[in-house]
CSV table of C-alpha atoms and ligand atoms in Angstrom, one decimal:
chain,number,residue,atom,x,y,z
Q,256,UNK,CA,-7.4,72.7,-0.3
Q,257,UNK,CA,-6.9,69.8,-2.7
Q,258,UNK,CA,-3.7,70.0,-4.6
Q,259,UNK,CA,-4.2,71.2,-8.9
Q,260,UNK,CA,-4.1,68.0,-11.1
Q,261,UNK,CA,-0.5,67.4,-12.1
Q,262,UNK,CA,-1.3,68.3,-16.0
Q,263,UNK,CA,1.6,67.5,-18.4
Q,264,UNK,CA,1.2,69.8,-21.5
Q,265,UNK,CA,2.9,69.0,-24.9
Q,266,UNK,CA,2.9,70.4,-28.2
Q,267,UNK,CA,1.8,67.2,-30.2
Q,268,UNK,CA,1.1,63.6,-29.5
Q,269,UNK,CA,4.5,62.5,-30.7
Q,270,UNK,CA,6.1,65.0,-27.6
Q,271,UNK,CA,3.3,63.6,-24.8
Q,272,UNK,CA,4.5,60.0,-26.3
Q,273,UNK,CA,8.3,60.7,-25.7
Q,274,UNK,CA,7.7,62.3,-22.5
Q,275,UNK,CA,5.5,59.2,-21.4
Q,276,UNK,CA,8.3,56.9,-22.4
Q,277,UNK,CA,10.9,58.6,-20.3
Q,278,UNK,CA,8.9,58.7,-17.2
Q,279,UNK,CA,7.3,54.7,-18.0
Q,280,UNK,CA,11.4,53.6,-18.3
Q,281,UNK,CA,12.3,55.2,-15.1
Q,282,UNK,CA,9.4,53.9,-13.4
Q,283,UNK,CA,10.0,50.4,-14.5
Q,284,UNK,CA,13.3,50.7,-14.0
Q,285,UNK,CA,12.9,51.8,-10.8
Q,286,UNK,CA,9.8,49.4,-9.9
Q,287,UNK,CA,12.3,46.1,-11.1
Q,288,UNK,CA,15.2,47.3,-8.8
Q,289,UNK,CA,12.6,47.4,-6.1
Q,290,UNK,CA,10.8,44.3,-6.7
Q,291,UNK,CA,12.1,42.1,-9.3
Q,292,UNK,CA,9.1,43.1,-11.7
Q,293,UNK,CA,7.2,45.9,-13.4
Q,294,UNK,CA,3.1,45.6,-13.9
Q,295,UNK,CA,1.8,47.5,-16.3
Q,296,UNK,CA,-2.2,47.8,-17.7
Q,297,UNK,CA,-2.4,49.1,-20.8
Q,298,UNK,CA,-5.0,51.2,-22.4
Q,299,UNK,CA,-7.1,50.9,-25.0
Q,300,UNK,CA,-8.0,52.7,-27.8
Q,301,UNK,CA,-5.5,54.7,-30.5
Q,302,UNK,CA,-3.7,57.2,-28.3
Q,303,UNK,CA,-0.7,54.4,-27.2
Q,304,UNK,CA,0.2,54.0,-30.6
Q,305,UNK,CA,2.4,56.1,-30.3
Q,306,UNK,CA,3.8,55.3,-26.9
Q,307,UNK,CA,4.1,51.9,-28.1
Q,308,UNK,CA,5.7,52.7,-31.4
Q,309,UNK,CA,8.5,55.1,-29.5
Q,310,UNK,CA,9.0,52.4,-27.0
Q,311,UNK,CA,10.2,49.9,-29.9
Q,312,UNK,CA,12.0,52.4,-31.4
Q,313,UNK,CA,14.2,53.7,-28.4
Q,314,UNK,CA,15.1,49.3,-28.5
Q,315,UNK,CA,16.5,46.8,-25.9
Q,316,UNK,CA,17.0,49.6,-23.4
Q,317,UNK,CA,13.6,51.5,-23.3
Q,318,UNK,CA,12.4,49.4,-20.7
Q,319,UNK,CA,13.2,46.1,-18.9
Q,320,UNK,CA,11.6,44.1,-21.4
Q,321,UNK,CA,11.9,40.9,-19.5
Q,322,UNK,CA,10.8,41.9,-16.0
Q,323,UNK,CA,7.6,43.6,-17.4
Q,324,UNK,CA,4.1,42.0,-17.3
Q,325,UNK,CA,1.4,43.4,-19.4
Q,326,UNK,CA,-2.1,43.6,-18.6
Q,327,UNK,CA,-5.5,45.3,-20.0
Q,328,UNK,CA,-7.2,48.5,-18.5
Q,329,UNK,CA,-10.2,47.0,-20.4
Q,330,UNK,CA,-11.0,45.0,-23.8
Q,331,UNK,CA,-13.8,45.3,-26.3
Q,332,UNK,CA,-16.0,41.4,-26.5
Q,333,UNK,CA,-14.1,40.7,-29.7
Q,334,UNK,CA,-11.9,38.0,-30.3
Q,335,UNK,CA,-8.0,38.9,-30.2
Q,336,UNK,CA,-7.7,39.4,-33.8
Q,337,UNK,CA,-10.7,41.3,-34.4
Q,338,UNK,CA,-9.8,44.9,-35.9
Q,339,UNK,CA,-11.5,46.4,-32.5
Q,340,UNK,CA,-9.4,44.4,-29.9
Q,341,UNK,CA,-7.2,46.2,-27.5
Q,342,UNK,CA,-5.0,43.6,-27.3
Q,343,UNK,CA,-4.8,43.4,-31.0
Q,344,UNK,CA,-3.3,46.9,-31.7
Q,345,UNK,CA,-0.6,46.2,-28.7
Q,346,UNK,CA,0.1,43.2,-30.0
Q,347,UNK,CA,1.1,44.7,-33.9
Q,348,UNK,CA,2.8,47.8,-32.2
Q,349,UNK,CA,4.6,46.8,-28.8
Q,350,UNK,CA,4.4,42.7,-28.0
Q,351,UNK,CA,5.1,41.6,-31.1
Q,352,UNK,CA,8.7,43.6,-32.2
Q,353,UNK,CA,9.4,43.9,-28.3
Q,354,UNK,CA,10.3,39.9,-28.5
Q,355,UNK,CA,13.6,40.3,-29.9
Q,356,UNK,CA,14.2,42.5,-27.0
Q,357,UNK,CA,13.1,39.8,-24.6
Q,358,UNK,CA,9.3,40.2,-23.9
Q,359,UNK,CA,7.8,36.8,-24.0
Q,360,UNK,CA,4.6,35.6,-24.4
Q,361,UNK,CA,4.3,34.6,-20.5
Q,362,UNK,CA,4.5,38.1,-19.8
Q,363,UNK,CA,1.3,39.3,-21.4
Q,364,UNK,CA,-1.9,39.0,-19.7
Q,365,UNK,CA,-4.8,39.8,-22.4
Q,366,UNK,CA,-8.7,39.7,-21.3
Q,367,UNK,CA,-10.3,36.9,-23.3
Q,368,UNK,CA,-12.4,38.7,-25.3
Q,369,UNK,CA,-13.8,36.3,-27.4
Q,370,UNK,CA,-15.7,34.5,-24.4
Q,371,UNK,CA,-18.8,35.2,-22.5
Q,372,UNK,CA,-17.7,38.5,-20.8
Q,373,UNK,CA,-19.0,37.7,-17.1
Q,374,UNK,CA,-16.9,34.7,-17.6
Q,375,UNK,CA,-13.7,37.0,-19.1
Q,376,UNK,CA,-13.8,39.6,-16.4
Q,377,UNK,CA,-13.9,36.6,-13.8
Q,378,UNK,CA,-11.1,34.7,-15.5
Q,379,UNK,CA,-8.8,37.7,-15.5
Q,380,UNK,CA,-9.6,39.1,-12.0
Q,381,UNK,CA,-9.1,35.6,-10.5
Q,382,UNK,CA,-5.3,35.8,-12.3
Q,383,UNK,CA,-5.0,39.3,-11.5
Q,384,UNK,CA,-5.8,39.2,-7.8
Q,385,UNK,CA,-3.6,35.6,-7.8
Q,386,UNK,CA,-0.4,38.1,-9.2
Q,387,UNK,CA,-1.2,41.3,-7.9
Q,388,UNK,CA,-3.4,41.0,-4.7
Q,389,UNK,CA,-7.2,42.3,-3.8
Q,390,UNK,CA,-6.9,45.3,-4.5
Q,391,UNK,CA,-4.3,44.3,-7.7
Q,392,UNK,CA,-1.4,47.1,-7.4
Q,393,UNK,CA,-0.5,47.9,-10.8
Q,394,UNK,CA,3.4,49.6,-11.0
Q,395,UNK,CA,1.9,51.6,-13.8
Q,396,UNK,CA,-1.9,52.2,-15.3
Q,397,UNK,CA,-1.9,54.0,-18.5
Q,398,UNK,CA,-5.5,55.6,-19.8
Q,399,UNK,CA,-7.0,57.0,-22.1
Q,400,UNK,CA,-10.1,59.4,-22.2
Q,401,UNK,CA,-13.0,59.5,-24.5
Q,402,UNK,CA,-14.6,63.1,-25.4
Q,403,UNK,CA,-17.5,61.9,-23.4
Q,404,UNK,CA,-15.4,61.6,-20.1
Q,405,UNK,CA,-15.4,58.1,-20.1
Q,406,UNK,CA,-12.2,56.1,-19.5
Q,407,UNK,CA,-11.4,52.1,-19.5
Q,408,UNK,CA,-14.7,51.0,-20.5
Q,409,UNK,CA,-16.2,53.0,-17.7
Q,410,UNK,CA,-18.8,55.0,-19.3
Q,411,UNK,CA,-21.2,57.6,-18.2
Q,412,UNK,CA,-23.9,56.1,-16.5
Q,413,UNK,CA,-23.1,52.7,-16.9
Q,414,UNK,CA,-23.2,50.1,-14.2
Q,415,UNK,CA,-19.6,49.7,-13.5
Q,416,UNK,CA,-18.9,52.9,-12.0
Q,417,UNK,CA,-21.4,51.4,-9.0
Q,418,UNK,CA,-18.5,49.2,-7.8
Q,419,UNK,CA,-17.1,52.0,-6.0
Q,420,UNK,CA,-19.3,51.2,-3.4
Q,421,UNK,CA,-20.5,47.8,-3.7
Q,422,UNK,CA,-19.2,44.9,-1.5
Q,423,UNK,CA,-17.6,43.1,-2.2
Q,424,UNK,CA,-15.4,44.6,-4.2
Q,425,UNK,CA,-14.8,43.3,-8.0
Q,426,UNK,CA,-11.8,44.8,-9.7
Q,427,UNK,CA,-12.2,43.4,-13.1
Q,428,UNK,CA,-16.5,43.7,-14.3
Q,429,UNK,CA,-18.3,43.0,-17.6
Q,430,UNK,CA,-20.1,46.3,-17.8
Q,431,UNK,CA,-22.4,46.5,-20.4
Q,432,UNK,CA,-22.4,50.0,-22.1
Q,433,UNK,CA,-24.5,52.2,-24.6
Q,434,UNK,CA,-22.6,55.3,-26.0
Q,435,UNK,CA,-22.5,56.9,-29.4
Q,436,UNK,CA,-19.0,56.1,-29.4
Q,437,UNK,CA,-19.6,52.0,-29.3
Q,438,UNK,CA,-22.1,52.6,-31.7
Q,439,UNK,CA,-25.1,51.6,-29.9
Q,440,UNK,CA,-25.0,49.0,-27.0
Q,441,UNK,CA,-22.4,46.7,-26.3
Q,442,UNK,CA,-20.3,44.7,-23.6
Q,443,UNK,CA,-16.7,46.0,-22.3
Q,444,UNK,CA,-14.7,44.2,-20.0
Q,445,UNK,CA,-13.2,46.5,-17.6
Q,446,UNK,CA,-11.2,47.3,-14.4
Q,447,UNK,CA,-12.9,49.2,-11.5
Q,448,UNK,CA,-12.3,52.6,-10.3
Q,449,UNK,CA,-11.3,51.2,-7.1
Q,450,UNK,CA,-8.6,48.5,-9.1
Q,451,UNK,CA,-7.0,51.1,-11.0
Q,452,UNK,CA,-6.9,53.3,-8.2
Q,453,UNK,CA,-4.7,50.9,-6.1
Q,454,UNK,CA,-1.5,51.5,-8.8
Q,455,UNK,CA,1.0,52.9,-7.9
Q,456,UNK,CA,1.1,55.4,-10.9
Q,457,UNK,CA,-1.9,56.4,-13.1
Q,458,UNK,CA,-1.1,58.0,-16.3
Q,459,UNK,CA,-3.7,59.6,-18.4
Q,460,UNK,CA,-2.3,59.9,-22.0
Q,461,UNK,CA,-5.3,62.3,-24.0
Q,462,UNK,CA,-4.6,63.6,-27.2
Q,463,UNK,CA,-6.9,65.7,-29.6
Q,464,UNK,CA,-9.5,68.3,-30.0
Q,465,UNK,CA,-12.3,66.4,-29.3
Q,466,UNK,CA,-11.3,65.5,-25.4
Q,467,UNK,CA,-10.8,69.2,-25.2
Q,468,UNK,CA,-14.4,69.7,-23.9
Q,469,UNK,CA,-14.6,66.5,-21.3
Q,470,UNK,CA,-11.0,67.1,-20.0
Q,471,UNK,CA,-11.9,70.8,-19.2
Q,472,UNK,CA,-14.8,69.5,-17.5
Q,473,UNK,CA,-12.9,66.5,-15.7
Q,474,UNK,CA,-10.2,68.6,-14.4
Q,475,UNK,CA,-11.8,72.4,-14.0
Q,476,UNK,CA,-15.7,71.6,-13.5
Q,477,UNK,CA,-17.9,70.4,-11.1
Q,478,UNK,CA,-18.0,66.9,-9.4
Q,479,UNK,CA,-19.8,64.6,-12.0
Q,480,UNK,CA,-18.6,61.1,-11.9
Q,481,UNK,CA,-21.6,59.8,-13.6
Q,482,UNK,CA,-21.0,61.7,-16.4
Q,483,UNK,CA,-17.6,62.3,-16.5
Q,484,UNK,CA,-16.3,58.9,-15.4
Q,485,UNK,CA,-12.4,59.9,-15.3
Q,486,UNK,CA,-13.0,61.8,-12.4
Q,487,UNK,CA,-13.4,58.5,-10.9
Q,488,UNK,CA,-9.6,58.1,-11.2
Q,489,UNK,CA,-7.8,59.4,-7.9
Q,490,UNK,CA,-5.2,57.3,-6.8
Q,491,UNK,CA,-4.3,56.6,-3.3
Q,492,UNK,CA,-1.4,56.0,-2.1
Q,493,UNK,CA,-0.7,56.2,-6.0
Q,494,UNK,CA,0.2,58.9,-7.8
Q,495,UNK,CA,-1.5,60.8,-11.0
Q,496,UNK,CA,-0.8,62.5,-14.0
Q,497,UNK,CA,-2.1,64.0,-17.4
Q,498,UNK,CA,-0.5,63.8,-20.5
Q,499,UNK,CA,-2.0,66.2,-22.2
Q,500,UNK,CA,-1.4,68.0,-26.0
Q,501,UNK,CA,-2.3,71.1,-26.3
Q,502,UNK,CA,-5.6,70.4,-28.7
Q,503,UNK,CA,-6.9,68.3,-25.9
Q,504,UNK,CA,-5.9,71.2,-23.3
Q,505,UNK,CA,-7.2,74.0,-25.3
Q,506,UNK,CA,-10.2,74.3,-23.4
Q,507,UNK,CA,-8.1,74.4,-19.7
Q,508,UNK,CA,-7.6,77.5,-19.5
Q,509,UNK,CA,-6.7,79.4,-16.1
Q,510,UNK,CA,-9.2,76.8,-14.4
Q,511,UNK,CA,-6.1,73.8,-14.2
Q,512,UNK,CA,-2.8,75.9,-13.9
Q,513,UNK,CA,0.1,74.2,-15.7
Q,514,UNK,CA,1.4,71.3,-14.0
Q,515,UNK,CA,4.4,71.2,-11.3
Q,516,UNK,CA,6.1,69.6,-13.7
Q,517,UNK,CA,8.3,70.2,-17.0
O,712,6PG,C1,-11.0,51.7,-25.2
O,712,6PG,C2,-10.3,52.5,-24.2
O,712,6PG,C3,-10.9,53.8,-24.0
O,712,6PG,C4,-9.9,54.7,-24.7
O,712,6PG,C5,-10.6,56.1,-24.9
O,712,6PG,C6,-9.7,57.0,-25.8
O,712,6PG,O1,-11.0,50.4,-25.1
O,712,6PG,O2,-11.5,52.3,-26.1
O,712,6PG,O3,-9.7,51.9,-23.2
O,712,6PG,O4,-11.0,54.2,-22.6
O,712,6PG,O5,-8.7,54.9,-23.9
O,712,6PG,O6,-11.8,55.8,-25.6
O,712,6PG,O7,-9.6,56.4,-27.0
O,712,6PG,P1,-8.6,57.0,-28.1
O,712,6PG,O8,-7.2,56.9,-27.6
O,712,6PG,O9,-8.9,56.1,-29.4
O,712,6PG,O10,-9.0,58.4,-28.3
């Protein structure tokens, strides 16, 4: 019998962002005792805002700012300053006001973006695998989830979510994608199921009525991966968890009993 998802519920996405930042500080904390360093791939989108914004505002302590590396769960083919990069938004909210509490510029790992996205993806799984071995173990690997199931830049039906399977394995992947939600067709650079599997913690973070339908589905329904990518996401020997307000979890029900946790 496979254990119930460990589903996190808050009220709001400013209580799922204070929660996060409690359990991201004690596993950095923890993971820089260990071994000198925490890793750490962000995710895209708008729900880490708020994450990020809490994490500058808790200061010098939230985390151990200078034994920290940042990476990217997955980029948009825009250069870094482009109103639609990943890296972008983390820069403004978290890397930016997080250097007067250490973080420097040596620390952040951002996928380039701007350049031919086979050659991006192979650029930062070469560094990736050089830091954090094949597979790369991630400390921490925060996503998000899109109301169409789709998380990184893996998207329903596109070819990334292949790589599962294929040999050899490829942790990072251009993966060209065509949703409503990127407006058409478009590139995404991404990291595999099987890469962000390897970490060592895997935090969703999902916020907001209109995931309420995919997560029920993700969590509660049948076994779709195709079209409900995040069930990709099943860490092993890692560990996983939802972060979940209660729009986004409005649709649970009975089907994903609370989590074990508080
Ligand atoms: C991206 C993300 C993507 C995101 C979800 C949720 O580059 O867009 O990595 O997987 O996490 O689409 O996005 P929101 O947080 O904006 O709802």
């Amino acid at each position: 019998m496979a254990r119930p998802p460990d589903v996190r519920r808050f009220a709001d996405l400013d209580a799922l962002s204070q929660a996060a930042a409690d359990e991201l500080a004690a596993i950095a904390h923890a993971a820089v005792a260990e071994r000198g360093i925490c890793t750490i791939a962000l995710s895209g989108g708008s729900t880490p805002r708020r994450l990020f914004q809490v994490l500058i505002q808790r200061g010098a302590g939230a985390l151990p700012w200078r034994d920290i590396d940042l990476w990217w769960g997955d980029e948009r083919t825009v250069p870094p300053d482009h109103a639609d990069s990943n890296y972008r938004m983390a820069r403004e909210a978290l890397i930016e006001p997080a250097a007067a509490f250490g973080l420097g510029a040596s620390q952040v790992h951002r996928i380039a973006g701007e350049i031919d996205p086979a050659a991006a993806a192979a650029a930062c799984e070469r560094a990736l695998v050089a830091a954090l071995g094949a597979p790369p173990v991630f400390d921490v690997v925060l996503l998000g989830m899109g109301p169409d199931g789709h998380t990184a830049s893996l998207f329903p039906g596109s070819p990334a979510l292949g790589q599962a399977e294929e040999q050899p394995a490829r942790w990072v992947v251009a993966n060209p994608v065509t949703s409503p939600l990127v407006h058409g067709a478009t590139t995404r650079i991404t990291l595999t199921a099987p890469a962000i599997n390897a970490g060592r913690h895997v935090r969703f973070l999902v916020a907001g009525a209109d995931k309420a339908a995919a997560l029920a589905h993700v969590l509660g329904g049948p076994r779709e991966p195709t079209r409900y990518p995040a069930q990709l996401i099943a860490p092993s020997p890692g560990d996983l968890a939802w972060y979940v307000d209660a729009a986004a979890a409005a649709s649970l029900g009975a089907t994903v009993p609370p989590g074990d946790r508080p």
